[in-house]
Short mmCIF file of C-alpha atoms and ligand atoms in Angstrom, two decimals:
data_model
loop_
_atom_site.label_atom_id
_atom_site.label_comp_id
_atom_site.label_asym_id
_atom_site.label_seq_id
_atom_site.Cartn_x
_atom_site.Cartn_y
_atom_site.Cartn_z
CA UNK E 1484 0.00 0.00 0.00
CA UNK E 1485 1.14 3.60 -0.61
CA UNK E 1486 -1.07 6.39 0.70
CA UNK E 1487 1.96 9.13 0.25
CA UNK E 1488 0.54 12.09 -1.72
CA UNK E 1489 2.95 14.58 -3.53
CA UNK E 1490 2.63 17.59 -1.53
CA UNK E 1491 0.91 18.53 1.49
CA UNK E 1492 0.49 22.41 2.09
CA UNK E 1493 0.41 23.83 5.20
CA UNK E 1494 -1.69 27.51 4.99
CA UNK E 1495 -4.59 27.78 2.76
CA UNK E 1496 -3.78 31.83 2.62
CA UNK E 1497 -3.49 33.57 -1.17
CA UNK E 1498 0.02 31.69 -1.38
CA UNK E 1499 -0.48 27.77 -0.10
CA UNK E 1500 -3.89 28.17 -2.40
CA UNK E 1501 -2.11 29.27 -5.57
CA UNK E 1502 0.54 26.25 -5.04
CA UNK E 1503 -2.17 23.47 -4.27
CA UNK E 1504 -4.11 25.13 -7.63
CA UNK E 1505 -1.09 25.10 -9.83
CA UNK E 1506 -0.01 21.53 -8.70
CA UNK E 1507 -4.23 20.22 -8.49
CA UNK E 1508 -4.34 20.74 -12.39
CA UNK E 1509 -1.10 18.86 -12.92
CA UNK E 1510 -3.10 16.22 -12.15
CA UNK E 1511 -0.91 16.02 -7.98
CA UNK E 1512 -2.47 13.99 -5.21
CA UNK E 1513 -2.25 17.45 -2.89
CA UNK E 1514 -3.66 18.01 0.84
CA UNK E 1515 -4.19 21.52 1.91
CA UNK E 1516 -3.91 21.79 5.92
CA UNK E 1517 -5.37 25.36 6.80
CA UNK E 1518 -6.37 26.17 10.47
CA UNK E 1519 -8.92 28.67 9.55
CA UNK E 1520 -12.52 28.60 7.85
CA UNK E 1521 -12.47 28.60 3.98
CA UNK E 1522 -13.24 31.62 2.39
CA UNK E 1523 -16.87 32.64 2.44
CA UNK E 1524 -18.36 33.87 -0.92
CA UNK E 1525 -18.25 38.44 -1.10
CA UNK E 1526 -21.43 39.85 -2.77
CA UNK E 1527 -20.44 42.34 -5.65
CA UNK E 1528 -21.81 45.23 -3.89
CA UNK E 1529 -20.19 44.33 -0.27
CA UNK E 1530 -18.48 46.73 1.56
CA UNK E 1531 -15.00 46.84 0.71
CA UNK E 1532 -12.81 44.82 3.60
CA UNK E 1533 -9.71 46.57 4.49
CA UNK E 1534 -6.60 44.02 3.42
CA UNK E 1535 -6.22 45.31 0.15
CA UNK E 1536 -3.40 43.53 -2.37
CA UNK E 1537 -1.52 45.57 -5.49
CA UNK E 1538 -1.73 42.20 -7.81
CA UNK E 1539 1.76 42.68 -10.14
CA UNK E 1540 1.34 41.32 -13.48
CA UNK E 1541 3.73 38.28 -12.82
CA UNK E 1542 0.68 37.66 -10.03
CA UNK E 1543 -2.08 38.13 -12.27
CA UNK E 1544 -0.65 36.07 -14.78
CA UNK E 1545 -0.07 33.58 -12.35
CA UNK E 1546 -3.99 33.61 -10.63
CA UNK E 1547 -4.40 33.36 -14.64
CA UNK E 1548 -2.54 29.96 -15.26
CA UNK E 1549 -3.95 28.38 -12.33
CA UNK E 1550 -7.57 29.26 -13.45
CA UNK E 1551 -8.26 31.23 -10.52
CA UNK E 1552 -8.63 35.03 -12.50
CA UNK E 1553 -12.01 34.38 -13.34
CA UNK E 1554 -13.42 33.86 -9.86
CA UNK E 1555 -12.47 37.53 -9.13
CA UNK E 1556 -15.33 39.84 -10.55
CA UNK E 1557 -14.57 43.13 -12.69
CA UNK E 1558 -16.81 44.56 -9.97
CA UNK E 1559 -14.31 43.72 -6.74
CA UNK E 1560 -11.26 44.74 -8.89
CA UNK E 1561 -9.51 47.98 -9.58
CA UNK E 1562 -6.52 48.33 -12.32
CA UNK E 1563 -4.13 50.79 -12.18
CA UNK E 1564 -2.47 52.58 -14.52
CA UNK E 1565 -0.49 54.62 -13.30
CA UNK E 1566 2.11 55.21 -10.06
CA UNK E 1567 3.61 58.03 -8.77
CA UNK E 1568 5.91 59.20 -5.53
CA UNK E 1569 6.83 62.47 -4.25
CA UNK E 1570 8.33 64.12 -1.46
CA UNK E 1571 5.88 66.31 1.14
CA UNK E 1572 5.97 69.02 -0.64
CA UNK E 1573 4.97 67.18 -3.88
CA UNK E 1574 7.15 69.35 -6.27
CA UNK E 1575 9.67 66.69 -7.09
CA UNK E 1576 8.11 63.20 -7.52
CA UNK E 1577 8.35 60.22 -10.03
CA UNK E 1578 5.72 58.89 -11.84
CA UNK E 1579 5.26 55.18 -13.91
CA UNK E 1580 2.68 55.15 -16.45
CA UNK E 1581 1.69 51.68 -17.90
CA UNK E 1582 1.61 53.40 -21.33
CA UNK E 1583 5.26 53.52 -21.36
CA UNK E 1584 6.09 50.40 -21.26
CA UNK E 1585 3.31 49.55 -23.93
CA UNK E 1586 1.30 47.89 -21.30
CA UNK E 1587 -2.51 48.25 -20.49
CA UNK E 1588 -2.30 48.68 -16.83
CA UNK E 1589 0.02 47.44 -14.44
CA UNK E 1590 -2.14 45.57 -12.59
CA UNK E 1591 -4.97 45.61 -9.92
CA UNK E 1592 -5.58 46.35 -6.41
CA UNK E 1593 -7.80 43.48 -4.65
CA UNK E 1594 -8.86 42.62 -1.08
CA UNK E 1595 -7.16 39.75 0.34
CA UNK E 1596 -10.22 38.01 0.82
CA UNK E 1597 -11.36 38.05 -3.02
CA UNK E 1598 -8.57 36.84 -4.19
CA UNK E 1599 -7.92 34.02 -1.26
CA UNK E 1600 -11.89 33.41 -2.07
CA UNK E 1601 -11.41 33.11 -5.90
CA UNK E 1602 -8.48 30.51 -5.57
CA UNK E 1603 -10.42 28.17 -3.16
CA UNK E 1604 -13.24 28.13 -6.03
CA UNK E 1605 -10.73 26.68 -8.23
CA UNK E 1606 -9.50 24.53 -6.10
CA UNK E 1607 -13.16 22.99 -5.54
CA UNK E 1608 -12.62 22.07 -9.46
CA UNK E 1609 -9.73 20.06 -8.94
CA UNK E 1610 -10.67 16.27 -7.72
CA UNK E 1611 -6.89 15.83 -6.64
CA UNK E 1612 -7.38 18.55 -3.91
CA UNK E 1613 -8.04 17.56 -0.63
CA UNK E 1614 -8.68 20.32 1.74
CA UNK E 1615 -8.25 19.81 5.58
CA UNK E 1616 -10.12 22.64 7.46
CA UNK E 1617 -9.28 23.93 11.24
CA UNK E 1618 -6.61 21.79 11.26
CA UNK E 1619 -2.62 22.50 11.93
CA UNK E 1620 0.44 20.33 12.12
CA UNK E 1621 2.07 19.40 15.69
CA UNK E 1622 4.97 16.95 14.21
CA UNK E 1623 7.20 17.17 11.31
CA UNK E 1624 8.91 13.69 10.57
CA UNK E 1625 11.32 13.75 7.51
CA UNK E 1626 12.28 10.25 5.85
CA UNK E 1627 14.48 9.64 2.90
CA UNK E 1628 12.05 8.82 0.28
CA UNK E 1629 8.68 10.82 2.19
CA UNK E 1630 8.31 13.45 4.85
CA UNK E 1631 5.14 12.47 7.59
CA UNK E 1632 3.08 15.48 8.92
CA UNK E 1633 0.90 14.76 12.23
CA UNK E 1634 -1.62 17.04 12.11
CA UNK E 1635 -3.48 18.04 15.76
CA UNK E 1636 -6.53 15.73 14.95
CA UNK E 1637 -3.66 13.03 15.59
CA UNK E 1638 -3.78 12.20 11.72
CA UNK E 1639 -0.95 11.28 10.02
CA UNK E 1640 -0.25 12.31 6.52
CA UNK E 1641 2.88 11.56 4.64
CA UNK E 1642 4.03 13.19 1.37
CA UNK E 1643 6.79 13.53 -1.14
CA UNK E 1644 7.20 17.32 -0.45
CA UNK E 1645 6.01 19.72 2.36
CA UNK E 1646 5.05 23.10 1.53
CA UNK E 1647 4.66 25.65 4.43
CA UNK E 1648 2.91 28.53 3.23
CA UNK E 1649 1.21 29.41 6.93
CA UNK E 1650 2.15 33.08 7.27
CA UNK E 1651 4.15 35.56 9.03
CA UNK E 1652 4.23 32.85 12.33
CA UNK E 1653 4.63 29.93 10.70
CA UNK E 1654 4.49 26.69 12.66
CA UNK E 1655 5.75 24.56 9.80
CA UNK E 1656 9.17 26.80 9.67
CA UNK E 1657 9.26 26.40 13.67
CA UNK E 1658 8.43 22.40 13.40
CA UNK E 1659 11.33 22.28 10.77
CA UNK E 1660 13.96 24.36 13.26
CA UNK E 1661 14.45 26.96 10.47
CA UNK E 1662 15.42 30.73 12.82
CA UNK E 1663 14.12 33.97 11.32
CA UNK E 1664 16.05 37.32 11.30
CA UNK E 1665 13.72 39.94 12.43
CA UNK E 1666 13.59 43.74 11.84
CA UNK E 1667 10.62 46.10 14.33
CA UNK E 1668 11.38 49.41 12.01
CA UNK E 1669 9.54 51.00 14.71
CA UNK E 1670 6.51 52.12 12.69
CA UNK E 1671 2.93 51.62 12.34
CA UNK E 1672 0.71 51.65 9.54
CA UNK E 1673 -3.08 52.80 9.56
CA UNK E 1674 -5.28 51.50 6.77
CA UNK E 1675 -8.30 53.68 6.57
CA UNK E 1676 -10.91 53.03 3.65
CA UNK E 1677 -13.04 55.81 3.07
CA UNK E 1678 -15.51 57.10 0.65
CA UNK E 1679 -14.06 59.79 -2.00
CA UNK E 1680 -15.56 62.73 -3.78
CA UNK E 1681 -13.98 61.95 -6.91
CA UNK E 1682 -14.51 59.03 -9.09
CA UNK E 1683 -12.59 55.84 -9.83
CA UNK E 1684 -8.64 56.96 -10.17
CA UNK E 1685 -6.65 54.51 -12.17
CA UNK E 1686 -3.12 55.97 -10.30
CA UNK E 1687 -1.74 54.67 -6.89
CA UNK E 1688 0.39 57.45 -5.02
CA UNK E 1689 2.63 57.92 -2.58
CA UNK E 1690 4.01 60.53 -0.46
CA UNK E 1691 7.16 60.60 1.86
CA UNK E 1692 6.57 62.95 5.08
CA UNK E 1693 9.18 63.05 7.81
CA UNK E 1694 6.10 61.23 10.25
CA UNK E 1695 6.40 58.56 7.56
CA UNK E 1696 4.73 57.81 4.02
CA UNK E 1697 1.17 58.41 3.14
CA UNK E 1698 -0.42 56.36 -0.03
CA UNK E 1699 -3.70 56.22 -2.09
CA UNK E 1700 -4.76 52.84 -3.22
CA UNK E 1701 -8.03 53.33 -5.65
CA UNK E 1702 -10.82 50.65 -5.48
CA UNK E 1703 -13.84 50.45 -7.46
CA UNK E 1704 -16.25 53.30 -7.83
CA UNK E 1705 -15.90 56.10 -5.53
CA UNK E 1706 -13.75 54.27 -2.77
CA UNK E 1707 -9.65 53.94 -2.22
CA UNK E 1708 -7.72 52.57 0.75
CA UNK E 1709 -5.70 55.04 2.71
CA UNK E 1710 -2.14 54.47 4.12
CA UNK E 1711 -0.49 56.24 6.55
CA UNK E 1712 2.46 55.17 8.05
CA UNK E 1713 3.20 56.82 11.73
CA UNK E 1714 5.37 56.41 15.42
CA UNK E 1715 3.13 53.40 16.87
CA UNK E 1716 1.96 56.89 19.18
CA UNK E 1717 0.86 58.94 16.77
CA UNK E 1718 -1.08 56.00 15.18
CA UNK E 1719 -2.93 55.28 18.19
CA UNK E 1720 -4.12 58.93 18.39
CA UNK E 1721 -4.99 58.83 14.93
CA UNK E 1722 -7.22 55.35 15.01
CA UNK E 1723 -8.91 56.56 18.34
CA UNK E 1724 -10.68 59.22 16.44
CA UNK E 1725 -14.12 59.10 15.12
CA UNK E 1726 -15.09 58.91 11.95
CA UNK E 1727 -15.60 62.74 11.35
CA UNK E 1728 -12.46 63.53 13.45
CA UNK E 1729 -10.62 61.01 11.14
CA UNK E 1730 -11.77 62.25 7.82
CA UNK E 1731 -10.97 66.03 8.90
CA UNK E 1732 -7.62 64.91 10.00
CA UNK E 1733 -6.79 63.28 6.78
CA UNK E 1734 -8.40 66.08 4.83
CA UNK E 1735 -6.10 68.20 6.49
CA UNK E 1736 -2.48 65.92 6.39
CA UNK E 1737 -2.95 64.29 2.92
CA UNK E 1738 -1.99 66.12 0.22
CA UNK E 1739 -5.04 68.12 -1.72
CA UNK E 1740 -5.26 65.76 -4.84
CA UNK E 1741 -7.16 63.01 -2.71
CA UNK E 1742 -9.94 65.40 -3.23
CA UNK E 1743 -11.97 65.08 -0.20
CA UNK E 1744 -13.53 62.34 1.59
CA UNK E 1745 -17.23 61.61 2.05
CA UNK E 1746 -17.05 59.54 4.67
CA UNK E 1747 -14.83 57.08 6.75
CA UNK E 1748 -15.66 53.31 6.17
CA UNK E 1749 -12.75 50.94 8.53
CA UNK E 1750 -10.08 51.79 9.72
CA UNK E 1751 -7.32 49.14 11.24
CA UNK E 1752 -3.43 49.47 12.03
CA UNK E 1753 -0.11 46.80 11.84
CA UNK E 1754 3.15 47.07 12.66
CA UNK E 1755 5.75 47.88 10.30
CA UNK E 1756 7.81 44.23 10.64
CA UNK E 1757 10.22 42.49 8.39
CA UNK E 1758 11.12 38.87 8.91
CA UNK E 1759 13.15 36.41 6.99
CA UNK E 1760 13.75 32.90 7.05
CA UNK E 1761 17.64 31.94 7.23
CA UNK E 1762 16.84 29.05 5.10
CA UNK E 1763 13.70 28.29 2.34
CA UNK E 1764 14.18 24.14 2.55
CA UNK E 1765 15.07 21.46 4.40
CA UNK E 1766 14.69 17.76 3.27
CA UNK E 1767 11.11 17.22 1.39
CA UNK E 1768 10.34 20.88 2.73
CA UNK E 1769 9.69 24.41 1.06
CA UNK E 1770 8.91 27.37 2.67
CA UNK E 1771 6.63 30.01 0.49
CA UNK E 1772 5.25 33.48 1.10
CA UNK E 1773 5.28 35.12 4.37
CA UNK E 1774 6.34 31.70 5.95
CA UNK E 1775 9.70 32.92 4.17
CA UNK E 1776 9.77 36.37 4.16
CA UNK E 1777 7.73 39.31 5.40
CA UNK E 1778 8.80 42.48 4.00
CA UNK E 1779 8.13 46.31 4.78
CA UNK E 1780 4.37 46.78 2.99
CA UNK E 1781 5.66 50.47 1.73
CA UNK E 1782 5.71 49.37 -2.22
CA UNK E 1783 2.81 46.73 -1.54
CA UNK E 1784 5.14 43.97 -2.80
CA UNK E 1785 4.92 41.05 0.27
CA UNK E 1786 1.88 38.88 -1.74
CA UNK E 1787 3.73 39.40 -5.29
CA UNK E 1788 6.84 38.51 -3.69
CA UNK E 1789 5.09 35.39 -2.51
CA UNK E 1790 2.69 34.82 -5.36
CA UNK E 1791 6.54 34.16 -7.73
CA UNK E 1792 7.74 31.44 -4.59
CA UNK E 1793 4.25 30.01 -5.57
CA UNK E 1794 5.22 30.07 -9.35
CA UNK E 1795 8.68 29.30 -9.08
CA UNK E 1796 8.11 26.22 -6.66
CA UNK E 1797 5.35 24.56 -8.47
CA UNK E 1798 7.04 25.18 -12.07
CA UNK E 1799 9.50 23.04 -10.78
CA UNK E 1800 7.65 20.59 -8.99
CA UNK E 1801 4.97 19.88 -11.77
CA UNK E 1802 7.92 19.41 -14.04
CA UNK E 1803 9.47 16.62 -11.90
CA UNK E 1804 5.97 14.93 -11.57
CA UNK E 1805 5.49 15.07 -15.63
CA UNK E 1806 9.41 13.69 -16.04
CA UNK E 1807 8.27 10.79 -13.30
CA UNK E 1808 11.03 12.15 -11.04
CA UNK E 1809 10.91 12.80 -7.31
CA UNK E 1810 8.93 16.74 -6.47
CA UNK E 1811 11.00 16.70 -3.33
CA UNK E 1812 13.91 16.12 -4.44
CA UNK E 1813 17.46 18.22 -2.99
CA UNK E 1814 18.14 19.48 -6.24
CA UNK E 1815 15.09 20.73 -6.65
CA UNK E 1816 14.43 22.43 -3.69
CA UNK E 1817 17.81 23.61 -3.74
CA UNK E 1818 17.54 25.14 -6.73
CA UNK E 1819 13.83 26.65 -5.77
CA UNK E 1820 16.11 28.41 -2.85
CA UNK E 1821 18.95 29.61 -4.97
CA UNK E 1822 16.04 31.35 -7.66
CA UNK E 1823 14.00 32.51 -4.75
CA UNK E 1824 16.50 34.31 -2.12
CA UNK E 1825 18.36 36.81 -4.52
CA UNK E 1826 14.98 38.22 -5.31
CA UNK E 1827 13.88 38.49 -2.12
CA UNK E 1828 17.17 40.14 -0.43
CA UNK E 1829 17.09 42.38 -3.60
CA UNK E 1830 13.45 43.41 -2.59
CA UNK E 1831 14.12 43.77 1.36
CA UNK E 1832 17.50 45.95 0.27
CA UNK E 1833 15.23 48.19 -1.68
CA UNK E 1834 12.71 49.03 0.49
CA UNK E 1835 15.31 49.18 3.74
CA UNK E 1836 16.85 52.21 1.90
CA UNK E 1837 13.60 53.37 0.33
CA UNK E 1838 12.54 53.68 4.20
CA UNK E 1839 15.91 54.77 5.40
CA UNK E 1840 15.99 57.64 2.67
CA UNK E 1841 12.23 58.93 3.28
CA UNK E 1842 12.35 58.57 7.00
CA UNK E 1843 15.83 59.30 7.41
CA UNK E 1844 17.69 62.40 9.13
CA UNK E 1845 16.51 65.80 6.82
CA UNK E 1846 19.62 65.54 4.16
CA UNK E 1847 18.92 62.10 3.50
CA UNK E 1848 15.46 63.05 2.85
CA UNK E 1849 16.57 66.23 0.64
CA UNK E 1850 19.13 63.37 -1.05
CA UNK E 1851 15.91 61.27 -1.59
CA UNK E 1852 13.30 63.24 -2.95
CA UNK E 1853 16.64 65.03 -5.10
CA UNK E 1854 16.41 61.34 -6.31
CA UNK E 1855 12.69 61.19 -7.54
CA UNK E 1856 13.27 64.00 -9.21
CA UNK E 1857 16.26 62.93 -10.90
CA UNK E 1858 14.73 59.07 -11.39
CA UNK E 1859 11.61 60.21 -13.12
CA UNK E 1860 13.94 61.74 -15.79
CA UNK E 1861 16.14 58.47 -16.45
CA UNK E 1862 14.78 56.46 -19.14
CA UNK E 1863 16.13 53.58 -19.49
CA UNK E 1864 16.77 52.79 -15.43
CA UNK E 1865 12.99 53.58 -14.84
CA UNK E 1866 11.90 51.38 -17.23
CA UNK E 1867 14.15 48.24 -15.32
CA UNK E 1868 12.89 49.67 -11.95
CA UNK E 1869 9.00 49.13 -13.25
CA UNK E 1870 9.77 45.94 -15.21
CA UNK E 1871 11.22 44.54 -11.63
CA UNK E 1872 8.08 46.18 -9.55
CA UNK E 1873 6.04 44.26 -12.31
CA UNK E 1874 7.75 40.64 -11.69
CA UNK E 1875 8.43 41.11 -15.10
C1 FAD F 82 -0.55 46.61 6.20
C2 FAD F 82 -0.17 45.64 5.12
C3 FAD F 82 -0.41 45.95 3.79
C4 FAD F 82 -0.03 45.07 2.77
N1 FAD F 82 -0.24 45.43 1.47
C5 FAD F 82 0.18 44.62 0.48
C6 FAD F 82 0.01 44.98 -0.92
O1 FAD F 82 -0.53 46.03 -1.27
N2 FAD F 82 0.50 44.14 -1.86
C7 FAD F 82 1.11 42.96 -1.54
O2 FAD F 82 1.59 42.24 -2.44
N3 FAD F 82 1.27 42.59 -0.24
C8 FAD F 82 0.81 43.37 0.77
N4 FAD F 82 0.98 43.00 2.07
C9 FAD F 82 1.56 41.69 2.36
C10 FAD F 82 0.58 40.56 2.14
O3 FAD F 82 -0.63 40.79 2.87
C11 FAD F 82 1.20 39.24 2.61
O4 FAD F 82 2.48 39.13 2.01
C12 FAD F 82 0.34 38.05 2.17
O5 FAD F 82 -0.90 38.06 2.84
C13 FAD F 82 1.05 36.74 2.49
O6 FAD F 82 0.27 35.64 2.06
P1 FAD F 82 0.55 34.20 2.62
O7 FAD F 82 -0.47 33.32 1.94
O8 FAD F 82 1.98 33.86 2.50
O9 FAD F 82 0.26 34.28 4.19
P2 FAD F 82 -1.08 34.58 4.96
O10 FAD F 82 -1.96 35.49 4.19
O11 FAD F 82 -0.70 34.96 6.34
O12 FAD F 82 -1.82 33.15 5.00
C14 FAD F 82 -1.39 32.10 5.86
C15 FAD F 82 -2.50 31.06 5.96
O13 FAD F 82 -2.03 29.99 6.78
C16 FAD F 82 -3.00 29.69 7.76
N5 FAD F 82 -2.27 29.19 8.94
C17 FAD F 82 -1.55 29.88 9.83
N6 FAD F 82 -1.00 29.07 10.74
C18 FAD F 82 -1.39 27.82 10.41
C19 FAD F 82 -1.14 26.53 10.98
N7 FAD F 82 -0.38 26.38 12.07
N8 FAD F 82 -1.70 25.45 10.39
C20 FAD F 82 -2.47 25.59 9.29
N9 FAD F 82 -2.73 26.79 8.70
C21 FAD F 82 -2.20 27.87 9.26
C22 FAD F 82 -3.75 30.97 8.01
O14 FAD F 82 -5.05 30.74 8.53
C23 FAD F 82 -3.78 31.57 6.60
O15 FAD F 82 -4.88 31.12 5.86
C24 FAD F 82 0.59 43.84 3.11
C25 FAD F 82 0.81 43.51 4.45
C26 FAD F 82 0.44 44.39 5.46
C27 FAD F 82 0.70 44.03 6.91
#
């Protein structure tokens, strides 16, 4: 008897999801463990929930491939078109247009919860998906030819590959002994969504203040997500306000191209962490998404950063199963690692000095927003700095 499946995923978040999808319609004998509920269904004219993604077009081609696209509705999606950052005072500032690099848009903002929503409906499609609901591993036993995975019903599951894809805290990374290097940069962010005066914008900004940055994230019709990055102090001043208070006190920070605010909608704040894994695999075991890497939200690249672990991983794991060779093998996940890291240290070293610049002592910040003005008139190196935002 052999009841060893190919891969069981651990986290059934926007990242485990997209793996089990893109290795379910390979035709892989997959287990998804997730702790939580599944994703409940969001009516097209729901209020708007505040964990909002920028989906990169390497990530919507991806939620393309793996037949998930078409689960999110044109009415729960916003594309964008263009980007821009300045400095406070908003004379010197860059801007990306999609047009320039011949492209349509460069992608869309979603809520979490669509998008987690719209991959689970795939996955529903694919018989050799089984999904294991409020359930969580407690022991991690690797073999040489399959890896065993007790879950806390006392199960047992065994598998050719692991794949722990369970978030920021992961318990799979913890069961496998893997350390994290961990960075508090000391700030907080406060996600307001709110109502606006003007209609649909198809450009996502951002501005650098010495409190910290503030950004505009549009979302269908007259609504857009609000960032605004602050000292955990002044962010607990800011969220204790009501409603009114709030929307007067953005009216009055934000710069005067938001247009004014109707009303306040949700409001909710995190802490500005970054965390990364010291190693992506062990034996039969891959680490994806924030289970590997959390990074500074400024650029709203974590999920894209995770959604290409997702593609790189099962790209090389499908290919194994097709050649009849082992989708936990070293070399494999070795070589998952080695394509994976470099991106991901590249990403982290941008935004540390992205932050460092904008936040920085005052001619570090004259140095930086010198530098927008300067970057928005170099071709050539915009054009790689928006192919590499893109995933392209
Ligand atoms: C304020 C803020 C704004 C952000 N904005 C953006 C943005 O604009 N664009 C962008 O690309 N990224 C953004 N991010 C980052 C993005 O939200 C994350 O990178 C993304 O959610 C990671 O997805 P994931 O599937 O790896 O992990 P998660 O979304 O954390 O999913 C993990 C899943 O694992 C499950 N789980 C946890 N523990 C266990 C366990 N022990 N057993 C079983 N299951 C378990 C959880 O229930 C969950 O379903 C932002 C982050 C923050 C904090």
């Amino acid at each position: 008897m052999d009841d060893t499946l190919d891969a069981i995923i651990v986290g059934g978040g926007m990242v485990g999801a997209a793996v089990a999808a893109a290795l379910g319609q390979a035709g892989m004998a997959v287990a998804l463990v997730e702790g939580g509920r599944p994703p409940e269904p969001v009516a097209d004219d729901a209020p708007f929930d505040l964990r909002i993604s920028s989906l990169n077009l390497a990530s919507q081609r991806l939620l393309e491939a793996v037949g998930a696209w078409g689960f999110i509705p044109e009415a729960r999606r916003c594309p964008f078109r263009h980007i821009e950052a300045s400095d406070e005072t908003e004379r010197r500032q860059v801007h990306f247009g999609a047009a320039d690099l011949g492209l349509p848009d460069f992608g869309h903002f979603v809520e979490n919860r669509v998008i987690r929503r719209a991959l689970w409906q795939r996955l529903a499609e694919l018989p050799g998906v089984a999904t294991h609901c409020h359930a969580g591993p407690v022991a991690w036993l690797p073999g040489r030819h399959r890896t065993l995975l007790e879950l806390d019903s006392g199960r047992l599951l065994a598998a050719r590959l692991v794949v722990g894809a369970d978030g920021a805290g992961s318990r799979v990374r913890a069961l496998a002994g893997i350390a994290t290097r961990d960075e508090d940069h000391g700030l907080r962010a406060l996600i307001i969504n709110v109502r606006t005066r003007l209609p649909q914008q198809d450009v996502s900004w951002q501005r650098f203040t010495p409190g910290g940055p503030q950004a505009m994230l549009p979302l269908p019709g007259h609504h857009a997500s609000l960032v605004w990055y602050g000292s955990p102090e002044a962010t607990a001043e800011r969220e204790a306000l009501d409603d009114e208070a709030l929307r007067l006190a953005i009216e009055r920070a934000f710069p005067e191209r938001l247009g004014g605010l109707e009303a306040v909608l949700g409001r909710a704040s995190f802490p500005i962490r970054g965390r990364h894994a010291e190693r992506y695999v062990r034996p039969r075991l891959a680490l994806v998404g924030d289970a590997a890497h959390v990074i500074n939200p400024l650029a709203g690249q974590g999920l894209n950063l995770g959604l290409q672990d997702a593609a790189e991983l099962s790209e090389r794991v499908v290919a194994a199963f097709r050649a009849g060779q082992d989708p936990g093998g070293q070399g494999l996940l070795a070589g998952y690692a080695r394509a994976r890291r470099p991106q991901t240290l590249a990403m982290i070293a941008a935004m540390t000095a992205f932050h460092r610049v904008f936040t920085g002592a005052e001619p570090l910040r004259q140095a930086g927003a010198a530098g927008l003005a300067v970057a928005d008139h170099l071709g050539p190196a915009k054009r790689q700095v928006m192919r590499r935002a893109l995933g392209l």
